[in-house]
Amino acid sequence: MKTTQVIMALCAVFLIGVGAVNAQSSRSDLQKMYVSHLQKQGYQPEIDSDGDIEFKAEGNTFYIIVDEDDLESFRILYPSFWEIESLSEKAQVYNVVNYINRTTKIAKAYLNSSEDNVSMDVNIFIAEPEDFKPHFRRMVNLLIAERREFIDKMNE
């Protein structure tokens, strides 16, 4: 009985180790795929300290969030594009964020309360990791357009 338990424990340790190696490999593979695609599109991407892919489009900084635990998801983050300068402005920001989230298909805006700013992202589900490619430019354009919409609404 004890021999069986020892063998099962060793198998579990082995499988966990193999999973960790595969996850690391998948992360590296995702990074290479994203960087290669961005370079082919004319961007100059960099891998940041978190392992995500940073790139600029039309003067704006975006991040592809590398998530090796969910290969059927692809996310682009547009961080901290609006600084909240007062408590009264924060109330208006809530209204505009709600408007953006209600009227936009896949973009979502949100307040980073600890930093008093607004970020936005787009997230899609895909069958295979490389399936992000035909959607990439539209996702970036959507973030840029929704930022403009956000600013317009804030200035009304």
Short mmCIF file of C-alpha atoms in Angstrom, two decimals:
data_model
loop_
_atom_site.label_atom_id
_atom_site.label_comp_id
_atom_site.label_asym_id
_atom_site.label_seq_id
_atom_site.Cartn_x
_atom_site.Cartn_y
_atom_site.Cartn_z
CA MET A 1 0.00 0.00 0.00
CA LYS A 2 2.75 2.46 0.90
CA THR A 3 4.66 1.70 -2.31
CA THR A 4 1.61 2.66 -4.36
CA GLN A 5 1.27 5.95 -2.46
CA VAL A 6 4.96 6.76 -3.01
CA ILE A 7 4.68 6.02 -6.73
CA MET A 8 1.55 8.18 -7.00
CA ALA A 9 3.26 11.03 -5.15
CA LEU A 10 6.30 10.82 -7.44
CA CYS A 11 4.06 10.84 -10.51
CA ALA A 12 2.23 13.93 -9.19
CA VAL A 13 5.52 15.74 -8.59
CA PHE A 14 6.70 14.80 -12.08
CA LEU A 15 3.48 16.00 -13.71
CA ILE A 16 3.56 19.28 -11.80
CA GLY A 17 7.16 19.81 -12.94
CA VAL A 18 6.29 19.03 -16.56
CA GLY A 19 3.35 21.44 -16.35
CA ALA A 20 5.60 24.21 -15.02
CA VAL A 21 8.08 23.64 -17.85
CA ASN A 22 5.27 23.67 -20.44
CA ALA A 23 3.79 26.86 -18.97
CA GLN A 24 7.17 28.58 -19.10
CA SER A 25 7.68 27.41 -22.66
CA SER A 26 4.19 28.59 -23.60
CA ARG A 27 4.87 32.04 -22.11
CA SER A 28 8.07 32.35 -24.12
CA ASP A 29 6.31 31.10 -27.25
CA LEU A 30 3.51 33.63 -26.78
CA GLN A 31 5.99 36.47 -26.27
CA LYS A 32 7.88 35.51 -29.44
CA MET A 33 4.67 35.24 -31.45
CA TYR A 34 3.36 38.63 -30.26
CA VAL A 35 6.69 40.39 -30.77
CA SER A 36 7.08 38.90 -34.25
CA HIS A 37 3.57 39.97 -35.28
CA LEU A 38 4.04 43.48 -33.95
CA GLN A 39 7.37 43.86 -35.74
CA LYS A 40 5.79 42.71 -39.02
CA GLN A 41 3.12 45.37 -38.50
CA GLY A 42 5.79 48.07 -38.08
CA TYR A 43 5.74 48.40 -34.29
CA GLN A 44 8.77 48.33 -32.02
CA PRO A 45 7.62 46.06 -29.18
CA GLU A 46 9.48 45.35 -25.97
CA ILE A 47 8.96 42.75 -23.28
CA ASP A 48 8.41 44.55 -19.97
CA SER A 49 9.49 43.45 -16.50
CA ASP A 50 6.20 41.52 -16.02
CA GLY A 51 6.70 39.63 -19.27
CA ASP A 52 3.97 41.53 -21.12
CA ILE A 53 4.52 43.14 -24.52
CA GLU A 54 4.70 46.93 -24.58
CA PHE A 55 4.17 48.82 -27.84
CA LYS A 56 3.18 52.27 -29.03
CA ALA A 57 0.49 53.15 -31.55
CA GLU A 58 -0.34 56.74 -32.54
CA GLY A 59 1.67 58.02 -29.58
CA ASN A 60 -0.16 55.85 -27.06
CA THR A 61 1.40 53.06 -24.99
CA PHE A 62 -0.36 49.69 -24.95
CA TYR A 63 0.39 46.27 -23.52
CA ILE A 64 -0.45 42.82 -24.75
CA ILE A 65 -1.04 40.88 -21.56
CA VAL A 66 0.73 37.53 -21.85
CA ASP A 67 -1.44 34.93 -20.11
CA GLU A 68 -0.04 31.45 -20.53
CA ASP A 69 -2.78 30.10 -18.23
CA ASP A 70 -5.54 31.03 -20.71
CA LEU A 71 -4.43 30.42 -24.28
CA GLU A 72 -7.97 31.03 -25.54
CA SER A 73 -7.95 34.67 -24.47
CA PHE A 74 -6.16 37.72 -25.90
CA ARG A 75 -6.05 41.07 -24.11
CA ILE A 76 -4.66 44.51 -24.96
CA LEU A 77 -4.40 47.02 -22.12
CA TYR A 78 -4.37 50.81 -22.47
CA PRO A 79 -3.25 51.82 -18.98
CA SER A 80 -3.72 55.07 -17.10
CA PHE A 81 -4.77 57.26 -20.03
CA TRP A 82 -6.72 59.74 -17.87
CA GLU A 83 -5.65 61.19 -14.53
CA ILE A 84 -8.46 62.03 -12.11
CA GLU A 85 -7.64 65.39 -10.55
CA SER A 86 -10.48 65.92 -8.07
CA LEU A 87 -13.30 64.22 -6.24
CA SER A 88 -15.89 66.06 -8.32
CA GLU A 89 -14.18 64.92 -11.51
CA LYS A 90 -14.28 61.33 -10.23
CA ALA A 91 -18.09 61.40 -10.23
CA GLN A 92 -18.07 62.48 -13.88
CA VAL A 93 -15.50 59.79 -14.69
CA TYR A 94 -17.81 57.12 -13.24
CA ASN A 95 -20.60 58.29 -15.53
CA VAL A 96 -18.40 58.35 -18.62
CA VAL A 97 -16.87 54.95 -17.82
CA ASN A 98 -20.39 53.53 -17.48
CA TYR A 99 -21.32 55.09 -20.82
CA ILE A 100 -18.25 53.60 -22.56
CA ASN A 101 -18.91 50.16 -21.09
CA ARG A 102 -22.58 50.29 -22.03
CA THR A 103 -22.06 51.41 -25.65
CA THR A 104 -18.90 49.58 -26.71
CA LYS A 105 -18.80 45.94 -27.77
CA ILE A 106 -15.57 44.60 -26.30
CA ALA A 107 -13.74 47.51 -24.71
CA LYS A 108 -14.12 48.09 -21.01
CA ALA A 109 -13.01 51.15 -19.12
CA TYR A 110 -12.39 51.21 -15.39
CA LEU A 111 -11.03 53.34 -12.59
CA ASN A 112 -7.79 52.37 -10.91
CA SER A 113 -8.86 53.67 -7.53
CA SER A 114 -5.48 53.28 -5.89
CA GLU A 115 -3.91 55.46 -8.58
CA ASP A 116 -6.82 57.77 -9.41
CA ASN A 117 -6.71 57.19 -13.14
CA VAL A 118 -8.65 55.43 -15.87
CA SER A 119 -7.53 52.46 -17.94
CA MET A 120 -9.21 50.53 -20.72
CA ASP A 121 -8.75 47.14 -22.29
CA VAL A 122 -10.14 44.85 -24.94
CA ASN A 123 -10.30 41.12 -24.43
CA ILE A 124 -11.42 38.49 -26.93
CA PHE A 125 -11.77 34.74 -26.87
CA ILE A 126 -9.87 32.82 -29.53
CA ALA A 127 -9.58 29.14 -30.46
CA GLU A 128 -5.80 29.16 -30.86
CA PRO A 129 -3.22 31.70 -29.62
CA GLU A 130 -2.32 32.88 -33.15
CA ASP A 131 -5.98 33.68 -33.90
CA PHE A 132 -5.48 37.15 -32.42
CA LYS A 133 -3.71 38.33 -35.59
CA PRO A 134 -6.69 39.28 -37.79
CA HIS A 135 -8.29 41.13 -34.85
CA PHE A 136 -5.23 42.95 -33.54
CA ARG A 137 -5.42 46.21 -35.52
CA ARG A 138 -9.16 46.57 -34.96
CA MET A 139 -8.64 46.11 -31.21
CA VAL A 140 -5.98 48.83 -31.09
CA ASN A 141 -8.13 51.16 -33.19
CA LEU A 142 -11.07 50.53 -30.87
CA LEU A 143 -9.02 51.51 -27.81
CA ILE A 144 -7.86 54.70 -29.51
CA ALA A 145 -11.40 55.57 -30.63
CA GLU A 146 -12.88 54.87 -27.20
CA ARG A 147 -10.24 57.02 -25.54
CA ARG A 148 -11.30 59.86 -27.85
CA GLU A 149 -14.93 59.18 -26.97
CA PHE A 150 -14.05 59.22 -23.27
CA ILE A 151 -12.27 62.57 -23.59
CA ASP A 152 -15.12 64.06 -25.62
CA LYS A 153 -17.64 62.98 -22.98
CA MET A 154 -15.44 64.37 -20.18
CA ASN A 155 -15.29 67.73 -22.00
CA GLU A 156 -19.05 68.07 -22.54
#
